[in-house]
Coordinates of C-alpha atoms in Angstrom, one line a residue:
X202 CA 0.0 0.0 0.0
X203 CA 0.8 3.4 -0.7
X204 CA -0.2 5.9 2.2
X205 CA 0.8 9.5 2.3
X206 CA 2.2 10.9 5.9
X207 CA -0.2 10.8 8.9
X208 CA 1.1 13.5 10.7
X209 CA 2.7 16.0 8.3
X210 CA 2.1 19.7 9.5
X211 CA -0.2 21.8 7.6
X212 CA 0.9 24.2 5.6
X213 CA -1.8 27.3 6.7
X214 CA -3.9 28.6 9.0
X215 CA -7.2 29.5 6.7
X216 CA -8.7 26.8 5.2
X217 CA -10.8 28.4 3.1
X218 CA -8.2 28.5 0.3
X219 CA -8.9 32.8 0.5
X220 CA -6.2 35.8 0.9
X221 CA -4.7 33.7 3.9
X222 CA -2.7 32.0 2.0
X223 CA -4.5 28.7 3.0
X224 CA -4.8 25.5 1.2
X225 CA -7.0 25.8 -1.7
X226 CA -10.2 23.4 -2.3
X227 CA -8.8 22.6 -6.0
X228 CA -9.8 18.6 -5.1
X229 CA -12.6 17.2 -6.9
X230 CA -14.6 13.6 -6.2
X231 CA -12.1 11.6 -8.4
X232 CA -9.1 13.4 -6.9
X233 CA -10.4 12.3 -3.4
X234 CA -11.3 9.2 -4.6
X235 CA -8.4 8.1 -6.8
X236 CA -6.2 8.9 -3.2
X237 CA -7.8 6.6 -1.5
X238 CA -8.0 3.7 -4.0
X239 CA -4.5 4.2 -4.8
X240 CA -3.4 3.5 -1.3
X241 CA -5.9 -0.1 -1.1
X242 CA -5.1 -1.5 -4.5
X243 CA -1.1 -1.7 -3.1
X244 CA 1.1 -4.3 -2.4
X245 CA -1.6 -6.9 0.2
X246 CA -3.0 -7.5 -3.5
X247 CA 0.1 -9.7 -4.3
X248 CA -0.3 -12.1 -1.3
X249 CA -3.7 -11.3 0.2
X250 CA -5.4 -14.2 -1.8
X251 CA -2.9 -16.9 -1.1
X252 CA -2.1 -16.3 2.5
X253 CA -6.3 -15.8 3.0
X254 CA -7.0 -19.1 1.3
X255 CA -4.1 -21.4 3.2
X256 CA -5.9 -19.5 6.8
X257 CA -9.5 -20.0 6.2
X258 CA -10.3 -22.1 2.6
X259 CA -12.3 -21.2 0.0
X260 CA -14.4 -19.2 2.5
X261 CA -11.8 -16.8 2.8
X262 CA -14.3 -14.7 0.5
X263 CA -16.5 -14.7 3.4
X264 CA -13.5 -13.0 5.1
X265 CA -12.7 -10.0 3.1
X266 CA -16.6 -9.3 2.9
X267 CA -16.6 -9.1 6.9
X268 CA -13.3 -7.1 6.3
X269 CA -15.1 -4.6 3.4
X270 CA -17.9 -4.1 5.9
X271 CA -15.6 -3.4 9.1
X272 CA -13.8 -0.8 6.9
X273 CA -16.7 0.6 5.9
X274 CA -17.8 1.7 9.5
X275 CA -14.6 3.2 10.2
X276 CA -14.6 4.7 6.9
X277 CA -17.8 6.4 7.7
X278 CA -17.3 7.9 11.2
X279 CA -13.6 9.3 9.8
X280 CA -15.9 10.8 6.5
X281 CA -17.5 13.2 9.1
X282 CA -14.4 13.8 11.4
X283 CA -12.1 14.7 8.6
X284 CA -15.2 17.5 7.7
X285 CA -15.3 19.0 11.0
X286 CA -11.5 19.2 11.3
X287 CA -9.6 19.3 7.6
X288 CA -6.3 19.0 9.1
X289 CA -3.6 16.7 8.1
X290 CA -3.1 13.6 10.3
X291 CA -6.5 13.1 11.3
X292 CA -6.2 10.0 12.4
X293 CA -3.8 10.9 15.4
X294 CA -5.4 14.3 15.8
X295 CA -8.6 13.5 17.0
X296 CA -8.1 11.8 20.0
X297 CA -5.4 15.0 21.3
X298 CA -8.3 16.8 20.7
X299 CA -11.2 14.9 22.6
X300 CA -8.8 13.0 25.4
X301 CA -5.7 15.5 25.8
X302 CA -2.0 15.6 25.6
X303 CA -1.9 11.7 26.9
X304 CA -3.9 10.1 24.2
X305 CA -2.5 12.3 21.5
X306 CA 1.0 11.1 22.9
X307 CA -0.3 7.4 22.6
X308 CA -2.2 7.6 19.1
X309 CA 0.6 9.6 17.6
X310 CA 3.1 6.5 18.8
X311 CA 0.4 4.4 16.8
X312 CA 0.4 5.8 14.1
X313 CA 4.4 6.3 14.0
X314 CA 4.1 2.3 14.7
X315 CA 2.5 1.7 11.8
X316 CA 3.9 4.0 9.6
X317 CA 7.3 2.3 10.3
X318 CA 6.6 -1.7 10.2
X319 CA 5.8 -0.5 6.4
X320 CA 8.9 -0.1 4.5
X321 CA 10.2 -3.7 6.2
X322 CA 6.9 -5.0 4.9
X323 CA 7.5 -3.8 1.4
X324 CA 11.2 -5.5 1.4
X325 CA 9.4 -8.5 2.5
X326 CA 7.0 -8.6 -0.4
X327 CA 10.0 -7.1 -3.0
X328 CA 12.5 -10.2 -1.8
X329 CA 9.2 -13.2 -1.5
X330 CA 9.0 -12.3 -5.7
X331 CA 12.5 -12.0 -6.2
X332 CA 12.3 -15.7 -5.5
X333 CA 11.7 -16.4 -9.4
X334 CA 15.4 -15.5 -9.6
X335 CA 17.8 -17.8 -9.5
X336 CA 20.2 -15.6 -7.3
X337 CA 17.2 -14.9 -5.1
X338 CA 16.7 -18.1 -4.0
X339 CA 18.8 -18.5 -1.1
X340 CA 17.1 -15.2 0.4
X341 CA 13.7 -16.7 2.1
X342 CA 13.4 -20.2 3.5
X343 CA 10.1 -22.3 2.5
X344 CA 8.3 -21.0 5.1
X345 CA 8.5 -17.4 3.9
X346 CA 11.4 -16.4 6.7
X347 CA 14.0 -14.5 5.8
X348 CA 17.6 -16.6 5.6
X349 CA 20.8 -14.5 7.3
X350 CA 21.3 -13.4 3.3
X351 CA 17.9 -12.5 3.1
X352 CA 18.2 -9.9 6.1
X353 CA 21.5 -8.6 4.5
X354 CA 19.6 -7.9 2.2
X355 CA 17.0 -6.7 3.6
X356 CA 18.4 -4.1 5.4
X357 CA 20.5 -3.1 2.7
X358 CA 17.2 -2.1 0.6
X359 CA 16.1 -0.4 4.2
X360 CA 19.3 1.6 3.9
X361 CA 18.7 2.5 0.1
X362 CA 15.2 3.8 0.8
X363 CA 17.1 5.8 3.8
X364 CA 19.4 6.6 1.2
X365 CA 17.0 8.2 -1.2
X366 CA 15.0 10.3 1.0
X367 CA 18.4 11.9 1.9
X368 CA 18.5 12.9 -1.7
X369 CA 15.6 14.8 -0.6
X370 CA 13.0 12.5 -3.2
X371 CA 9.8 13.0 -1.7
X372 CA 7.4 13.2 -5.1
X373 CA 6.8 9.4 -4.6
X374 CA 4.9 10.4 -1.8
X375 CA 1.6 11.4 -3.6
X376 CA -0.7 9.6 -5.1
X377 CA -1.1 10.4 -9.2
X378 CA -3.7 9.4 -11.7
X379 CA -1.7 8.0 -13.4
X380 CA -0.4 5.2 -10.8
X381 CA -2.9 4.5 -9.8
X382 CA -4.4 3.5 -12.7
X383 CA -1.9 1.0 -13.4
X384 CA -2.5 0.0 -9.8
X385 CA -6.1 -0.8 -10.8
X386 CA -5.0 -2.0 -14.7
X387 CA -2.6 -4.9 -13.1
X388 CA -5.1 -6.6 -10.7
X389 CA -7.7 -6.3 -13.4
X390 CA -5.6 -7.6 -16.3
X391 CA -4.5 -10.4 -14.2
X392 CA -8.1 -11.3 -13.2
X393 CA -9.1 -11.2 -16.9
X394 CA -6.3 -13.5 -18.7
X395 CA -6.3 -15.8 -15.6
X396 CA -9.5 -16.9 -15.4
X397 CA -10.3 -16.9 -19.0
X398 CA -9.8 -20.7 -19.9
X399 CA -8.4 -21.5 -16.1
X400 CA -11.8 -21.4 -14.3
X401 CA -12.5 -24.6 -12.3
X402 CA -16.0 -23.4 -10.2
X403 CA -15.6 -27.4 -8.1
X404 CA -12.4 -26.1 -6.7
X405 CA -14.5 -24.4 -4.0
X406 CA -15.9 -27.6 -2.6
X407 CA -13.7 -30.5 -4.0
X408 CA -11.6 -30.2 -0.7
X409 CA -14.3 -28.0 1.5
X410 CA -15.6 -24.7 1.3
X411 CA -14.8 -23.7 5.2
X412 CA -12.3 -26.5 6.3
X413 CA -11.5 -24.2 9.2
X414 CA -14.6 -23.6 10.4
X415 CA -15.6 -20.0 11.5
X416 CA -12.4 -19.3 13.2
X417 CA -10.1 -19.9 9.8
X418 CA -12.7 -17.6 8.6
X419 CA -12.0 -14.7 11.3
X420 CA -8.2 -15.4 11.8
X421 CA -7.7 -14.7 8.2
X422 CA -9.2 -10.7 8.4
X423 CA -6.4 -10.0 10.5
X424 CA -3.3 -12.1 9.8
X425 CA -3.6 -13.0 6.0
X426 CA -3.8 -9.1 5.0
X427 CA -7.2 -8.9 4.0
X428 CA -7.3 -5.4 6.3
X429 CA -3.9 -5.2 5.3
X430 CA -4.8 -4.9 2.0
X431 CA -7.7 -2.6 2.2
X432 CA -6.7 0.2 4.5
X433 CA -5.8 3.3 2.8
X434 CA -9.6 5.0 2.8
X435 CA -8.2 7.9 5.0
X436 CA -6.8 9.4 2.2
X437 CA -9.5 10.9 1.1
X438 CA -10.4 12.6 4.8
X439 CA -6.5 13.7 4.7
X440 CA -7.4 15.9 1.8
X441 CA -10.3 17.2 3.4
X442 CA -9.4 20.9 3.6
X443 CA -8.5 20.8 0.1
X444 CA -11.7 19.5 -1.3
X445 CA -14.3 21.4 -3.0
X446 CA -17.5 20.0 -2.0
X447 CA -16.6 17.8 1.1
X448 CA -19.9 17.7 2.4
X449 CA -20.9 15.9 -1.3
X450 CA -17.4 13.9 -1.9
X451 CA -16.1 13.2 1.3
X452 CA -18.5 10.1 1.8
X453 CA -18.7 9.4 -1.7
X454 CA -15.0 9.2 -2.2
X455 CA -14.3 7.0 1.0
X456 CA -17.0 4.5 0.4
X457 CA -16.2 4.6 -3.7
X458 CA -12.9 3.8 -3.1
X459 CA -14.0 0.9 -0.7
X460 CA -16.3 -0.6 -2.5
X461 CA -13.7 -0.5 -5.9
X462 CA -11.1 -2.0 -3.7
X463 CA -13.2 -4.8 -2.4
X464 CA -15.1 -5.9 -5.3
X465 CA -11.6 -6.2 -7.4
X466 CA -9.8 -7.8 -3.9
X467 CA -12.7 -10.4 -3.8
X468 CA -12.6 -11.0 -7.7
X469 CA -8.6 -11.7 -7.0
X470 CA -9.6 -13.9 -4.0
X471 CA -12.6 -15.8 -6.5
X472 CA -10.3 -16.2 -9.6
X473 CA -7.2 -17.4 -7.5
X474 CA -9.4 -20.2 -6.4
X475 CA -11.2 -21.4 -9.4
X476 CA -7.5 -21.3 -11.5
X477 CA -5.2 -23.3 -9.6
X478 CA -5.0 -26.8 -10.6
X479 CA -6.6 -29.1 -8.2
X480 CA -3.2 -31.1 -7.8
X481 CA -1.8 -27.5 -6.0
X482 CA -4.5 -28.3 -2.9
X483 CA -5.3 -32.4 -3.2
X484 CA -3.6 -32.6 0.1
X485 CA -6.0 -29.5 2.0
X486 CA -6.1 -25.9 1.4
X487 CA -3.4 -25.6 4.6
X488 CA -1.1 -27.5 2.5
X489 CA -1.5 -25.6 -0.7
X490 CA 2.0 -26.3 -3.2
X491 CA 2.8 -24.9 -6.1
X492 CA 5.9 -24.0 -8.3
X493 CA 6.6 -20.2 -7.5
X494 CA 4.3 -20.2 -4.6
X495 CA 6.5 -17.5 -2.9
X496 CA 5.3 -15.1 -5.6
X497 CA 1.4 -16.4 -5.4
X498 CA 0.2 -14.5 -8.7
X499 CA 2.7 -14.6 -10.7
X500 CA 3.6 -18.1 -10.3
X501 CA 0.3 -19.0 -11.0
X502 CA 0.2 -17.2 -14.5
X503 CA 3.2 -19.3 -15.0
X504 CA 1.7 -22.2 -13.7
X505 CA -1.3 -21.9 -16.0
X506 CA 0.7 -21.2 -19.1
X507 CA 1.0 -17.5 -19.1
X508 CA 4.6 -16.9 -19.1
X509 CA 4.3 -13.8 -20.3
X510 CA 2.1 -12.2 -17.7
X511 CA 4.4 -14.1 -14.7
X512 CA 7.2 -11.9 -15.9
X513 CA 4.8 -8.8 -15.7
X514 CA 3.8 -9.7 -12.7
X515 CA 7.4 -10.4 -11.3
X516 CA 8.9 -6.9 -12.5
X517 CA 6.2 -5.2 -11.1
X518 CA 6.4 -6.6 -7.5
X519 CA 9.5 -5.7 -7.2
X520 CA 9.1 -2.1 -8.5
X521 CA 5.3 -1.4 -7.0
X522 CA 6.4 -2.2 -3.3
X523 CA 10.1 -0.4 -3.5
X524 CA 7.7 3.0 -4.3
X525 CA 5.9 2.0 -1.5
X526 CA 8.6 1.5 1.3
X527 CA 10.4 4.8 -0.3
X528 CA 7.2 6.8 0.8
X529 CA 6.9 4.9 4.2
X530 CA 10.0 5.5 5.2
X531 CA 9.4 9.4 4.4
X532 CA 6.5 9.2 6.3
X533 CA 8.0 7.8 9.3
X534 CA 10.3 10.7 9.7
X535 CA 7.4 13.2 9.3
X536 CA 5.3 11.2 11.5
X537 CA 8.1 11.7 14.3
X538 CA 8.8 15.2 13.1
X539 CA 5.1 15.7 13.8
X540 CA 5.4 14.6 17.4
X541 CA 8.5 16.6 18.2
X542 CA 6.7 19.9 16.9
X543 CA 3.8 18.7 19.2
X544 CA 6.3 18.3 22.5
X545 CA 5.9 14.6 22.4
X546 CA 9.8 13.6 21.2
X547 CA 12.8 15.4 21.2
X548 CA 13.5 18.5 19.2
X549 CA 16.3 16.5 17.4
X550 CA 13.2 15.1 15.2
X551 CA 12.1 18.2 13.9
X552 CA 15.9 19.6 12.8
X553 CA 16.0 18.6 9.1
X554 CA 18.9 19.4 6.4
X555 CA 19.9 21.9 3.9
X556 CA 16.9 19.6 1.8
X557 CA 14.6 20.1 4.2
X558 CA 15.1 16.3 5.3
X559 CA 14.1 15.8 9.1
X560 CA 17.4 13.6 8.9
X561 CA 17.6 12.1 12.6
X562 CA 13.7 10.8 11.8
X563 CA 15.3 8.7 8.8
X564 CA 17.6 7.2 10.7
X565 CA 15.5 6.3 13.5
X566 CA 13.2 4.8 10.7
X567 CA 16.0 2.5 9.3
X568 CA 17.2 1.4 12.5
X569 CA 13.2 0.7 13.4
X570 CA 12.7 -0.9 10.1
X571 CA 16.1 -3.2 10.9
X572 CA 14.8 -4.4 14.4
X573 CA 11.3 -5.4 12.5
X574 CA 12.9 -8.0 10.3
X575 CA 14.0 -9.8 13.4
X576 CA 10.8 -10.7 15.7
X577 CA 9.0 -10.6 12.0
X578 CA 11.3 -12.4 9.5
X579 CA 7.9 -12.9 7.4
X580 CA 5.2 -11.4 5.3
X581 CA 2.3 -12.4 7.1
X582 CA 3.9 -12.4 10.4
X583 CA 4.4 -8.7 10.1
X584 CA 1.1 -8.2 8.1
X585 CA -0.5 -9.1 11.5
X586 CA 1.4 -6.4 13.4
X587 CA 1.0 -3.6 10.7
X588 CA -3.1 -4.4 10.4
X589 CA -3.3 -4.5 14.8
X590 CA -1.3 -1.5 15.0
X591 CA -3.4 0.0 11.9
X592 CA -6.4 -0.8 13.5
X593 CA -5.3 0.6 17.1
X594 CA -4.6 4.0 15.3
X595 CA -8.3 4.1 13.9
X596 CA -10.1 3.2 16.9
X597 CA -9.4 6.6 18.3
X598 CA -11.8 7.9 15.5
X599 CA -14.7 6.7 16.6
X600 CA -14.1 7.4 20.5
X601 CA -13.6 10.8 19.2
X602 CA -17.0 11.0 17.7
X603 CA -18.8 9.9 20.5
X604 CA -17.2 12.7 22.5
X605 CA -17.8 15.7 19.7
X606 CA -21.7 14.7 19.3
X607 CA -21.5 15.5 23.0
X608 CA -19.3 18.1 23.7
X609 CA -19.4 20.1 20.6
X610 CA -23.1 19.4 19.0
X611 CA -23.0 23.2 16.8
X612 CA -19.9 22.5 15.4
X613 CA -19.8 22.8 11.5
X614 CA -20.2 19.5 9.9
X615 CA -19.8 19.5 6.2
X616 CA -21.0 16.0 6.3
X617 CA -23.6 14.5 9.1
X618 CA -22.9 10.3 9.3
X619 CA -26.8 9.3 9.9
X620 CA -27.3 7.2 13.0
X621 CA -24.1 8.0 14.2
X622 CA -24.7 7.6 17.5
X623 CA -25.0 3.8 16.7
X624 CA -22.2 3.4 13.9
X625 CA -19.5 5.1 16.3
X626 CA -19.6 2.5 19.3
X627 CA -20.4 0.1 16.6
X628 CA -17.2 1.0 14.7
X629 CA -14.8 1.0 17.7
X630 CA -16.3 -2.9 18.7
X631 CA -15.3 -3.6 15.2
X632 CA -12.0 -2.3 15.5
X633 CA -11.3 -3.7 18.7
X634 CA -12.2 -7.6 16.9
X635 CA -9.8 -7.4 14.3
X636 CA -7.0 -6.5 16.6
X637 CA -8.1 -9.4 19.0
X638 CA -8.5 -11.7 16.1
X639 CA -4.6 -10.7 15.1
X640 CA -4.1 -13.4 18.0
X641 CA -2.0 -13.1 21.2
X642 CA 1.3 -14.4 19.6
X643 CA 0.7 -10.7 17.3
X644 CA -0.7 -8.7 20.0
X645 CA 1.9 -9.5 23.0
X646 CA 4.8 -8.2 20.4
X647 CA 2.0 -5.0 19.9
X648 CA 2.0 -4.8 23.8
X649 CA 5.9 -4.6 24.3
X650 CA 6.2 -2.3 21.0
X651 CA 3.5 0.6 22.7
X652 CA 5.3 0.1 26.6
X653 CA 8.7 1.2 24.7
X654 CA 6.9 4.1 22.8
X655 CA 5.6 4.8 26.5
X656 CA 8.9 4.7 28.5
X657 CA 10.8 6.8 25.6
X658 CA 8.0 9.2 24.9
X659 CA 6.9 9.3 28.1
X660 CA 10.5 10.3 29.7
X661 CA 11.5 13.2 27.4
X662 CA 7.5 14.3 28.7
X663 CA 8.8 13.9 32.1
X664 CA 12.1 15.7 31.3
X665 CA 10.2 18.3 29.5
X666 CA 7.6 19.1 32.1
X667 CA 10.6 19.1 35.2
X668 CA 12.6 21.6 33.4
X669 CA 9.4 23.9 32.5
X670 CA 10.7 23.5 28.7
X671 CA 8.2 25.9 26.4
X672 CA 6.7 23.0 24.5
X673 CA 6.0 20.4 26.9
X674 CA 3.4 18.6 26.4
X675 CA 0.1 18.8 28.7
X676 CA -0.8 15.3 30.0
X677 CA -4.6 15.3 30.6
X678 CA -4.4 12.1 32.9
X679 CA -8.1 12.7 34.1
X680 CA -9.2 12.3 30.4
X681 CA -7.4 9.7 28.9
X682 CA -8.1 7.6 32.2
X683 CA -9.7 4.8 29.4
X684 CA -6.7 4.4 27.9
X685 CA -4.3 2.3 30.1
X686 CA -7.2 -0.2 30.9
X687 CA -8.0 -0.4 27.4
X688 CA -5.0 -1.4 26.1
X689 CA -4.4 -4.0 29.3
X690 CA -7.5 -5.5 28.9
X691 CA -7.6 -6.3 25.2
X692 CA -4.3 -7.9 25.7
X693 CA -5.7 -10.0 28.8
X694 CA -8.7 -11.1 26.9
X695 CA -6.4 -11.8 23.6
X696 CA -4.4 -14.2 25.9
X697 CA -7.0 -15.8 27.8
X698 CA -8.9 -16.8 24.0
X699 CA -8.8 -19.5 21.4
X700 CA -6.8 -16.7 19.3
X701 CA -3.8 -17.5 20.1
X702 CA -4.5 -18.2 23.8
X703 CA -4.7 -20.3 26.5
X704 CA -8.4 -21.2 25.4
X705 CA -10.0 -20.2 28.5
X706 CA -12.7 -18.3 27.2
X707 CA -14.2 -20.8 24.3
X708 CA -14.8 -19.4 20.4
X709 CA -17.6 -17.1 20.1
X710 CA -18.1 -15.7 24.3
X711 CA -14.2 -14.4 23.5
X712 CA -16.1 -12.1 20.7
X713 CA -18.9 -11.2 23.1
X714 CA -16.5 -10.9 25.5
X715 CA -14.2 -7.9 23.4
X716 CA -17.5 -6.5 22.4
X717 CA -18.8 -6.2 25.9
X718 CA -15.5 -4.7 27.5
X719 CA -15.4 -2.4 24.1
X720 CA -18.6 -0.5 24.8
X721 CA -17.5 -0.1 28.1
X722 CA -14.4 1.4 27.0
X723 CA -16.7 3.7 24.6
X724 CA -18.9 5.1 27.0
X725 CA -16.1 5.3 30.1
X726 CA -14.1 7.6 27.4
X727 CA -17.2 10.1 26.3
X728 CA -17.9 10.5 30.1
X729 CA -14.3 11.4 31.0
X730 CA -13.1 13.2 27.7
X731 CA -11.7 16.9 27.8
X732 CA -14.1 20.1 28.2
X733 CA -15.7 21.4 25.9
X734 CA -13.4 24.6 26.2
X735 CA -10.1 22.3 26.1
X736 CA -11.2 20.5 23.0
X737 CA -11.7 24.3 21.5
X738 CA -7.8 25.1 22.8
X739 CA -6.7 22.2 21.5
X740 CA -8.2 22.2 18.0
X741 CA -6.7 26.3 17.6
X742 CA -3.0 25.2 19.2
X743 CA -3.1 22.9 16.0
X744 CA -2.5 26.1 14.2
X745 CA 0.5 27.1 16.0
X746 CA 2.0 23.9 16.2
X747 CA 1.6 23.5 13.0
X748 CA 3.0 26.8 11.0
X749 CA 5.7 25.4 8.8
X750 CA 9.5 25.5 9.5
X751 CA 11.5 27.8 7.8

């Protein structure tokens, strides 16, 4: 996938595009839109199908439905945050506004988790193709972990991404029309020339349409990429201020760009089925073989006969996610530029080079990226990580709803989300499910990643505060009371489940369970959020912290 930075400052105070100076609403429906879908159709479309199929069967279509529809709520309650507040970095702005300087700390180090397991993710996809090659070979054992070569060389493409942002390359960064409709072009052609003579509809039953049962089904929305795969809605809010009818396109942008991604990931998911030979799966879909398995799509076309399209398919997976981890590792040093302007890290982050580079934010990210290939020497092992921490950095949305529609009920809403009094908390259970059904072994690595975001972030704020420095951070404790018991308790449920866990809690009361202690959480955040009048503060010190460096 192909995100743009969740936390780069805003260029202006006046939105309105007027004498300010402000951003300009130039952005039409298909400019909103086309961000979006060129962030889904990414790089989860290479492996999504494969790695869903091996978790959950044939019924892994089953799965990326449940996974279009959870998107879709989040989709929708961030369509009518990203109207009241057209800033960039929504997604970690929100909850600073409703909860306070300690939840903006903690959704901020969220979203900087996320934006960093990227770039290692892209490697991971850019060596699993590289496979085809003969001098590739030796780089990825049969289980899809990386070999001692294979992290050498690893980290040396971590270090040429580094490299290239140094050179002060940042227009890979946005989204063009262009891209992304090759983005949309590859999937499709694939779909088209695959099944076209290659369509075997007894495949879905010949060996079981749910051999898994419902939890092969749910395990695979979280840790075969299926959210993976089709985050990158936000896009579209990001570019809020710069729309010019968001009211209109907001919502129709987030939910067009959904609904593309999902019908072309589920026609991917639907031909990769019906076109493999039944010889590939004879022994169970867990066991599914192939020549050039480790580069699912384009070993197939090979497979089937279609040499030529393999070799299309090969160049481009190598060249579509090396864009991608050049941008994310951009955005990981703007991310933690972000949080230093905000008081939350170390000036050090916000000093940047003759180019403008925030230079000690690109080396934190290749050092971060480094340590990722190591507890996650696999795609889908760090597919699981990216989508929890993702997912974590999302659920603030909808917390943040419930505590505007309360605190600030006349604000200006360019667009109104009906019933969204019930899609919020409804939203934020959602959320909270696909980061439980990650599993514990996924969500105990989460755990340890946020306590060291804590104890680093959490000391300069400590330093910061005892030496009265000018921009340290305010740490509403009162309001972000929530949080701490929030994140302990989806952990403790996560280990006491059948996800991963000890099994005390059987299949099916562990999902009534999360969605229980979920709209707890909800309602036990709106009751102790910020003021009304501290929300206001907060929303104009975004203007301040903000105002570009020169």
């Amino acid at each position: 996938m192909a995100k743009v930075d969740h936390a780069a400052p805003i260029a202006a105070k006046d939105q309105s595009g007027g004498p300010g100076g402000g951003l300009r609403r130039d952005v039409g429906l298909i400019g909103l839109m086309w961000a979006s879908v060129g962030s889904i159709i990414g790089s989860g479309w290479l492996f999504g199908a494969e790695k869903a199929v091996v978790v959950a069967g044939p019924a892994a279509i089953i799965s990326w439905v449940i996974g279009a529809v959870a998107i879709v709520l989040l989709a929708l309650v961030h369509a009518e945050l990203g109207g009241m507040f057209p800033v960039a970095g929504g997604t970690a702005r929100y909850p600073h506004y409703a909860f306070g300087g300690l939840a903006g700390m903690s959704f901020g180090w969220f979203s900087w988790l996320q934006a960093a397991t990227v770039a290692p993710i892209e490697v991971e996809a850019m060596i699993g193709y590289a496979k085809h090659w003969q001098w590739a070979d030796g780089l990825q054992r049969a289980n899809g972990t990386l070999t001692t070569s294979g992290i050498v060389v690893a980290v040396v493409l971590m270090a040429l991404f580094v490299a290239v942002n140094f050179l002060g390359v940042r227009v890979l960064a946005h989204t063009n029309s262009a891209a992304t409709w090759w983005k949309i072009a590859v999937p499709l052609g694939a779909i088209f020339v695959i099944a076209v003579g290659n369509f075997h509809p007894g495949n879905f039953t010949s060996e079981g349409f749910a051999p898994f049962g419902a939890k092969g089904v749910l395990a695979a929305i979280s840790s075969s990429g299926i959210i993976f795969a089709l985050l990158g809605f936000e896009q579209a809010i990001q570019l809020a201020g710069e729309s010019r009818n968001p009211k209109r396109d907001l919502p129709r942008a987030t939910l067009g760009s959904v609904a593309i991604g999902s019908v072309i990931y589920i026609l991917l998911q639907i031909v990769f089925i019906v076109a493999l030979p039944h010889s590939s799966f004879a022994h169970g879909w867990g066991k599914l073989d192939f020549p050039g398995i480790s580069g699912p799509w384009a070993g197939l076309a090979t497979l089937v006969g279609l040499g030529w399209l393999g070799i299309v398919l090969y160049a481009d997976a190598i060249i579509s996610p090396g864009g991608t981890g050049l941008i994310y590792t951009t955005a990981t040093s703007r991310i933690s530029y972000g949080l230093a302007k905000n008081g939350y890290a170390p000036k050090l982050f916000a000093k940047t080079d003759s180019r403008g580079v925030p230079w000690f934010g690109l080396i934190i990210s290749f050092v971060t990226g480094v340590i990722c290939f190591l507890p996650f020497p696999s795609w889908q092992e760090l597919v699981s990580f990216i989508t929890s921490a993702s997912v974590l950095m999302y659920a603030g949305a909808p917390l943040a709803y419930g505590v505007f529609a309360d605190r600030l009920p006349h604000h200006e809403r360019p667009y109104r989300l009906p019933f969204g009094k019930v899609i919020s908390p409804l939203s934020f259970v959602v959320a909270n499910l696909i980061i439980f059904w990650s599993g514990w072994d996924t969500l105990w690595r989460l755990g340890f990643a946020i306590l060291i975001g804590y104890v680093l972030l959490g000391s300069y704020a400590w330093y910061a505060i005892r030496k009265n420095l000018p921009d340290a951070p305010r740490l509403d404790f009162k309001a972000a009371q929530w949080l701490p018991p929030y994140l302990v308790g989806l952990g403790l449920i996560s280990y006491l489940s059948t996800f991963g866990g000890d099994g005390t809690i059987p299949l099916w009361w562990d999902i009534l369970v999360v969605a229980a202690f979920s709209l707890g959480i909800y309602y036990w955040a709106k009751a102790t959020a910020s003021k009304p009048e501290a929300i206001e503060r907060s929303i104009e010190e975004v203007v301040v912290t903000d105002a570009p460096a020169h």
